CSV table of C-alpha atoms in Angstrom, one decimal:
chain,number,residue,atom,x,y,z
A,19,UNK,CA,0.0,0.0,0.0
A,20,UNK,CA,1.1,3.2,-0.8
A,21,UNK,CA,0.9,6.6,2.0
A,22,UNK,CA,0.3,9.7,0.4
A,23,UNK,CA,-1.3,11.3,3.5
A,24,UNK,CA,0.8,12.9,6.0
A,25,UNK,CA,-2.2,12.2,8.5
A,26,UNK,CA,-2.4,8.9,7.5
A,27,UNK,CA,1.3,8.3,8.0
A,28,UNK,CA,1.3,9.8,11.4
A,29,UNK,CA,-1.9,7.7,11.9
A,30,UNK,CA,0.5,4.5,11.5
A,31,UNK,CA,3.1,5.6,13.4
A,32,UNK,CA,0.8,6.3,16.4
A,33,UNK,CA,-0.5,2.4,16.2
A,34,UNK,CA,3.0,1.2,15.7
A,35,UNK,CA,3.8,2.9,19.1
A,36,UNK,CA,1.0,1.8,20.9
A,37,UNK,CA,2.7,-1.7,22.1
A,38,UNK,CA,5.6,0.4,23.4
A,39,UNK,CA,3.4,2.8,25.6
A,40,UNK,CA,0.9,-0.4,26.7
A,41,UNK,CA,4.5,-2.4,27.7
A,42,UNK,CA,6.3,1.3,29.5
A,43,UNK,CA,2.4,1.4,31.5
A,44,UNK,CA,2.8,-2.8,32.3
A,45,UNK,CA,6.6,-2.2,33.6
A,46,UNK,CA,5.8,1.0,35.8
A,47,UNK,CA,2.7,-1.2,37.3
A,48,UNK,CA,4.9,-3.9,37.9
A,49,UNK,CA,7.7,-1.8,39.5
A,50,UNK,CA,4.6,-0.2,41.8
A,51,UNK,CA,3.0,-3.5,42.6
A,52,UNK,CA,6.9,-4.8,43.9
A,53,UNK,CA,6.9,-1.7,46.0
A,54,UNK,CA,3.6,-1.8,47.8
A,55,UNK,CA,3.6,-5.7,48.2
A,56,UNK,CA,7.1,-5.2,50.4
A,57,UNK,CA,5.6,-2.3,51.9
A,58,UNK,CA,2.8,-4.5,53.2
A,59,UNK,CA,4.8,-7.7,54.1
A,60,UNK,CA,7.5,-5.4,55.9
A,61,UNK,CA,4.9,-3.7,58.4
A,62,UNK,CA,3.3,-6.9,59.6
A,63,UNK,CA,5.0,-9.3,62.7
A,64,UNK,CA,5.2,-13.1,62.6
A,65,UNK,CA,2.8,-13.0,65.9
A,66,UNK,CA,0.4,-10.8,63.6
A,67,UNK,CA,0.1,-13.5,61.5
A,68,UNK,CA,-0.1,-16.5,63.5
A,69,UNK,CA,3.5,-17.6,63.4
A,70,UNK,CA,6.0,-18.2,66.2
A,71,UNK,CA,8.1,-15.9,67.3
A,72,UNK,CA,11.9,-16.7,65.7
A,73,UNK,CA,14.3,-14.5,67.6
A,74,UNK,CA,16.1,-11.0,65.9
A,75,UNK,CA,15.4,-10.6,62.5
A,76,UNK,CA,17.5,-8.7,59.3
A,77,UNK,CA,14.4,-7.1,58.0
A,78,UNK,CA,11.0,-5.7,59.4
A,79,UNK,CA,7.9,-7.7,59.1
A,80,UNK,CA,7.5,-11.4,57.5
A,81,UNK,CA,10.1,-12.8,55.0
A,82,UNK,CA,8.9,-13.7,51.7
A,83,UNK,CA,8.6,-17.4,51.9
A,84,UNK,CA,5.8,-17.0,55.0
A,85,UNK,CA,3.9,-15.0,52.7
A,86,UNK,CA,3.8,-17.6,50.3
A,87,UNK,CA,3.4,-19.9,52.7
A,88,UNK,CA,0.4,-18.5,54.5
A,89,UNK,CA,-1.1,-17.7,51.0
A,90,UNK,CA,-0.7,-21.0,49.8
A,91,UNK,CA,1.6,-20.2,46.8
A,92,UNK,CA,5.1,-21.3,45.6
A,93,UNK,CA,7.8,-19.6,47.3
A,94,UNK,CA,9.7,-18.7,43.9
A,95,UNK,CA,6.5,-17.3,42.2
A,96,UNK,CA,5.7,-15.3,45.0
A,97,UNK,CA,9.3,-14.0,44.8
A,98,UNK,CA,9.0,-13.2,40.9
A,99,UNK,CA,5.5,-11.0,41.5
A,100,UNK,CA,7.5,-8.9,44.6
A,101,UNK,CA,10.3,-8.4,42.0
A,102,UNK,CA,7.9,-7.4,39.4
A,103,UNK,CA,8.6,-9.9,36.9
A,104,UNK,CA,6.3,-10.6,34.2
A,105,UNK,CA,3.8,-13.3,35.0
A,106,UNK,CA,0.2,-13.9,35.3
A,107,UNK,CA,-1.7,-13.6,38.7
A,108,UNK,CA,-5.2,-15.1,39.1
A,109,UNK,CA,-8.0,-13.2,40.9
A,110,UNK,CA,-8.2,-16.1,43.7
A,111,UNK,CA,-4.2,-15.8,44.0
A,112,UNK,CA,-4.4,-11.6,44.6
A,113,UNK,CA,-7.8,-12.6,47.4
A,114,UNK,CA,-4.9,-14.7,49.2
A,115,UNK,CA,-2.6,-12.7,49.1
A,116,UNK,CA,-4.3,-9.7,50.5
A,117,UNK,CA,-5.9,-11.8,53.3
A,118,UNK,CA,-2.4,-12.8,54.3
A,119,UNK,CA,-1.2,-9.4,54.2
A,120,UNK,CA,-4.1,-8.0,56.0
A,121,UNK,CA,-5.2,-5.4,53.2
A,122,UNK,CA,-8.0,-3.2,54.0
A,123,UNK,CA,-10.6,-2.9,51.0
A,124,UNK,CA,-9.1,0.1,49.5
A,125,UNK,CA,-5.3,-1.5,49.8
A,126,UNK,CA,-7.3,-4.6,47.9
A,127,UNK,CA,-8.2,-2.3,45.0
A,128,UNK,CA,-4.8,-1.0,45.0
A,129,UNK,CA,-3.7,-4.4,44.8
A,130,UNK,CA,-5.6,-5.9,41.8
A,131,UNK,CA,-5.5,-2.7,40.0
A,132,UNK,CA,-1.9,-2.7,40.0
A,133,UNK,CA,-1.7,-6.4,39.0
A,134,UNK,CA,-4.0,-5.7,35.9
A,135,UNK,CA,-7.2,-7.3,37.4
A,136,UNK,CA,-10.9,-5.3,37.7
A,137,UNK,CA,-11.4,-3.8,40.8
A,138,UNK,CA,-12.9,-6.0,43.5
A,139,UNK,CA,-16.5,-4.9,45.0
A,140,UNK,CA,-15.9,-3.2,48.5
A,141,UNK,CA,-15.9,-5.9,51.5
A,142,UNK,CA,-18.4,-4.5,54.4
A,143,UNK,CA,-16.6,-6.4,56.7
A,144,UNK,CA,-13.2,-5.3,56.4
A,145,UNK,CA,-10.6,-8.1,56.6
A,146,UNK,CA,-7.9,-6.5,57.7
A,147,UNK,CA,-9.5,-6.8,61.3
A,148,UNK,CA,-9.2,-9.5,62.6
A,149,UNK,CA,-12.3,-11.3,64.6
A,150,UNK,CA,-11.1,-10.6,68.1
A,151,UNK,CA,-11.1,-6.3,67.8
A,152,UNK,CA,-14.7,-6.7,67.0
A,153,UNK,CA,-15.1,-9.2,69.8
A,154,UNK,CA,-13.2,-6.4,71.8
A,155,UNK,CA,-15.2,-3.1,69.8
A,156,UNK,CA,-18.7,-4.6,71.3
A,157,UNK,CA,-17.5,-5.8,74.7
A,158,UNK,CA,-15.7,-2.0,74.9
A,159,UNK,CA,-19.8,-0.8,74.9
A,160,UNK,CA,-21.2,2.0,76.2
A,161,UNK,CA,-17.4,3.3,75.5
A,162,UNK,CA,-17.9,4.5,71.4
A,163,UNK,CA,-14.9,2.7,69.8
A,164,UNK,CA,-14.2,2.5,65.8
A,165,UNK,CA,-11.3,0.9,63.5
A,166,UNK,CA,-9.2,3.1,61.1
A,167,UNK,CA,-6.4,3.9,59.0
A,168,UNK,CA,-4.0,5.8,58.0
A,169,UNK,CA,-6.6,7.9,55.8
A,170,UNK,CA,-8.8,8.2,58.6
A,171,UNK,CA,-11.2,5.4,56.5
A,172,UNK,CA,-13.9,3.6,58.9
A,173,UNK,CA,-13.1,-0.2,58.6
A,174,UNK,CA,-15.4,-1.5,61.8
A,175,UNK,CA,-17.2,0.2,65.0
A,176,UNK,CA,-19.1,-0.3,67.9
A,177,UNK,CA,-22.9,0.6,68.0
A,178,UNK,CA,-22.6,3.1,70.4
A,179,UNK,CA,-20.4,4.8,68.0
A,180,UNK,CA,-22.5,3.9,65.1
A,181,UNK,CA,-25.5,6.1,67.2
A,182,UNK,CA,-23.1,8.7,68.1
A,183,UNK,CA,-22.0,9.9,65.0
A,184,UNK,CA,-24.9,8.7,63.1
A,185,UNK,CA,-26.3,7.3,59.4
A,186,UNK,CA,-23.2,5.4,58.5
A,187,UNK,CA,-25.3,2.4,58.4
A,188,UNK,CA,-26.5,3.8,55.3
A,189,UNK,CA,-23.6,5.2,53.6
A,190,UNK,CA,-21.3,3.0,50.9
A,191,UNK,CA,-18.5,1.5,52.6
A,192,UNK,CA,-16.1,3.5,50.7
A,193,UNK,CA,-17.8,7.1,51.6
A,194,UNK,CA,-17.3,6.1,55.3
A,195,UNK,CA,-14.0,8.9,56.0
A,196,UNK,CA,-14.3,10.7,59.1
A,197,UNK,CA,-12.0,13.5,57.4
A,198,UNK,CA,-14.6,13.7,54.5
A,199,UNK,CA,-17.4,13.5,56.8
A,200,UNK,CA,-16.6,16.3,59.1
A,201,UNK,CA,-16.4,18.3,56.6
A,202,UNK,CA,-19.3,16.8,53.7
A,203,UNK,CA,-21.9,15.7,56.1
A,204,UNK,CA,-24.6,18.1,58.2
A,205,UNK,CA,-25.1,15.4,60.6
A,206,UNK,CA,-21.1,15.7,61.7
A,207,UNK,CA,-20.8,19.2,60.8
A,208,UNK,CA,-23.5,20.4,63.8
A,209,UNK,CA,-22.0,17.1,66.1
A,210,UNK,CA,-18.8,19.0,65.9
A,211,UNK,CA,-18.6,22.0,68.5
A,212,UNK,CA,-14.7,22.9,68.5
A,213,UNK,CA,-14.8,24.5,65.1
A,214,UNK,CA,-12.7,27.5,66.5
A,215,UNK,CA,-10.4,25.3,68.2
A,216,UNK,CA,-10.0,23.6,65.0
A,217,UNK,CA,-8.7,27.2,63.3
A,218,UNK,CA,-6.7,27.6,65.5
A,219,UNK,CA,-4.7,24.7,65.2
A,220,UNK,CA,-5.3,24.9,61.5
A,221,UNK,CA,-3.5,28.5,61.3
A,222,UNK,CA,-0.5,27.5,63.2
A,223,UNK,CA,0.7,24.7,60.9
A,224,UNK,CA,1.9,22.8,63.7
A,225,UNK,CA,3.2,19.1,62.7
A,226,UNK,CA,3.4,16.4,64.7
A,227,UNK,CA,2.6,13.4,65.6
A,228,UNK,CA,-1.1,11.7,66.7
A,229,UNK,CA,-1.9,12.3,70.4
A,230,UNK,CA,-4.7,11.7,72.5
A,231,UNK,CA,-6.9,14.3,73.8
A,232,UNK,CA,-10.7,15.0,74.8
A,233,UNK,CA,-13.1,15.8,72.1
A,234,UNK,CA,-16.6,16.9,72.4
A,235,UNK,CA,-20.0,15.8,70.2
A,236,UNK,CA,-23.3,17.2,70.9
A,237,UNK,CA,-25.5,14.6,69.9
A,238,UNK,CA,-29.4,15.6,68.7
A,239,UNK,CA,-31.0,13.6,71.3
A,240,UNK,CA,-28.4,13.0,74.3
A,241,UNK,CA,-27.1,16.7,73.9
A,242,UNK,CA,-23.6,17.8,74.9
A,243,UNK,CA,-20.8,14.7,75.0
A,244,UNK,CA,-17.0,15.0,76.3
A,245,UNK,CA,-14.7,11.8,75.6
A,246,UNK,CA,-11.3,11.2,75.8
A,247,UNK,CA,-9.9,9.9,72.5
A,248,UNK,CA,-7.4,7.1,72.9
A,249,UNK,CA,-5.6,5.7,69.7
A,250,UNK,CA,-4.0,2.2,70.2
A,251,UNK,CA,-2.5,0.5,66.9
A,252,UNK,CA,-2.6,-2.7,66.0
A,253,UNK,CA,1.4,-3.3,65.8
A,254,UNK,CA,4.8,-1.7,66.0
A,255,UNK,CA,4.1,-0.8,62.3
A,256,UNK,CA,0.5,-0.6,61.7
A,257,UNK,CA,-1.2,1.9,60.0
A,258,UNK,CA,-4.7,0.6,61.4
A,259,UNK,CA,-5.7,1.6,65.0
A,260,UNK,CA,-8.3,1.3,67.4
A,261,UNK,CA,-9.9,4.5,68.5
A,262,UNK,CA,-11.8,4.7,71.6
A,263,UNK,CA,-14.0,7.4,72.7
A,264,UNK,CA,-13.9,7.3,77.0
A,265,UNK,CA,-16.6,9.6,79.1
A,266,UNK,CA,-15.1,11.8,81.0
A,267,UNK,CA,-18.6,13.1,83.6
A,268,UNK,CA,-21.5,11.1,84.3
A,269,UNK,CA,-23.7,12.9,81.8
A,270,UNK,CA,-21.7,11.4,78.9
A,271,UNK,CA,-21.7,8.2,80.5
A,272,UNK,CA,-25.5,8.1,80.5
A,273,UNK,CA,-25.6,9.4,77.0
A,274,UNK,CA,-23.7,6.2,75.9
A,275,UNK,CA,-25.9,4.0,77.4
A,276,UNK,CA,-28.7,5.7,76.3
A,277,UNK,CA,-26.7,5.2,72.8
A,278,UNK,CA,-25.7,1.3,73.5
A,279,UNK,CA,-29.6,0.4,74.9
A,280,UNK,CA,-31.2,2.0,71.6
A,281,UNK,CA,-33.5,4.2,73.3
A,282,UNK,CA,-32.0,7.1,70.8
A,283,UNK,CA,-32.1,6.7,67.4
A,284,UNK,CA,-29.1,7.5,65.1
């Protein structure tokens, strides 16, 4: 065939090129899926996973061949996917995977979209906490107390926070942020009394690091309640935590009870 059209020519060219760019986009994916799978495997223990304790160790977090282990794969293709070699992963491989590695849903999504696989639906029930801190969250009642992570995304709570803060119940799992919330949602916008506090912090761009303190929710049918916020992560390199909400005066505590006993509505 002859080209007499310049467009037509560049046309061709642009489809020749279009293997090149699709492999560059496959490489950088695999380089990012190496990075966040050590990332995960570095920040979780041996006892967080259920396996003994083996004395000092030359790198954080589990080795390589106990995440293949525990995700029932072969030691040497697990190894080829952290070094981001080329190779296939199945969907039920990636849901092993992330169960051993404890990803919440939105580290799952991460996960298959940077192997090349369709996102997975959102999980309700978070996996990355484990059965005993919601055993814990519900014997903690009246005492509010929710799971989170680094983004400040719910993954699990109490029902006396559920009634605290209110509607989350029926909100998408992946719209449950309390950083979007506070600032998106009416409900959590009038809950929240320390606005000028807030500012003030805000304005004096001080960094550092997370600290408890007392915070203060005026709930629409228990009125006024002060807590003490206690954070307590889940490991020595964690990014999930357990917040608990603690009354400080007697009128709080009633107002959780009222909260745990469902005489108040959420």
């Amino acid at each position: 065939m002859v080209v007499t059209s310049g467009t037509v020519t560049t046309s061709l060219d642009a489809v020749a090129t279009q293997p090149a760019v699709r492999s560059a986009d496959q490489q950088i994916r695999r380089r990012e899926l190496s990075s966040f799978l050590r990332s995960r495997r570095e920040r979780i223990s041996p006892e967080q996973a259920g396996l003994p304790a083996t004395g000092r160790r030359r790198t954080p977090g589990l080795r390589r061949e106990e995440v293949a282990q525990l995700a029932g794969v072969g030691v040497t293709w697990y190894t080829w996917l952290e070094q981001g070699r080329d190779i296939n992963v199945s969907e039920q491989v990636l849901a092993a995977i992330a169960g051993t590695l404890r990803l919440d849903p939105y580290e799952r999504v991460h996960l298959y979209t940077l192997a090349g696989h369709p996102e997975p639906p959102m999980d309700r029930d978070s996996r990355a906490v484990p059965g005993a801190m919601a055993v814990m969250m519900r014997q903690l009642e009246p005492i509010p107390a929710a799971v989170i992570n680094a983004r400040f995304d719910l993954l699990a709570y109490n029902r006396t926070y559920e009634r605290m803060v209110g509607g989350l119940e029926h909100l998408p799992f992946e719209d449950r942020n309390q950083l979007l919330l506070v600032f998106t949602s009416p409900r959590w916008r009038t809950a929240t009394v320390d606005w000028e506090d807030f500012e003030r912090l805000w304005d004096q761009h001080d960094v550092r690091a997370p600290e408890n303190f007392t915070k203060r929710y005026l709930h629409p049918e228990v009125g006024l309640l002060t807590l003490d916020y206690t954070q307590l992560w889940f490991g020595e390199r964690s990014e999930i935590k357990l917040t608990t909400y603690t009354p400080v005066d007697e009128g709080t505590w009633a107002g959780g009870r009222l909260l745990q006993q469902d005489m108040v509505e959420g």
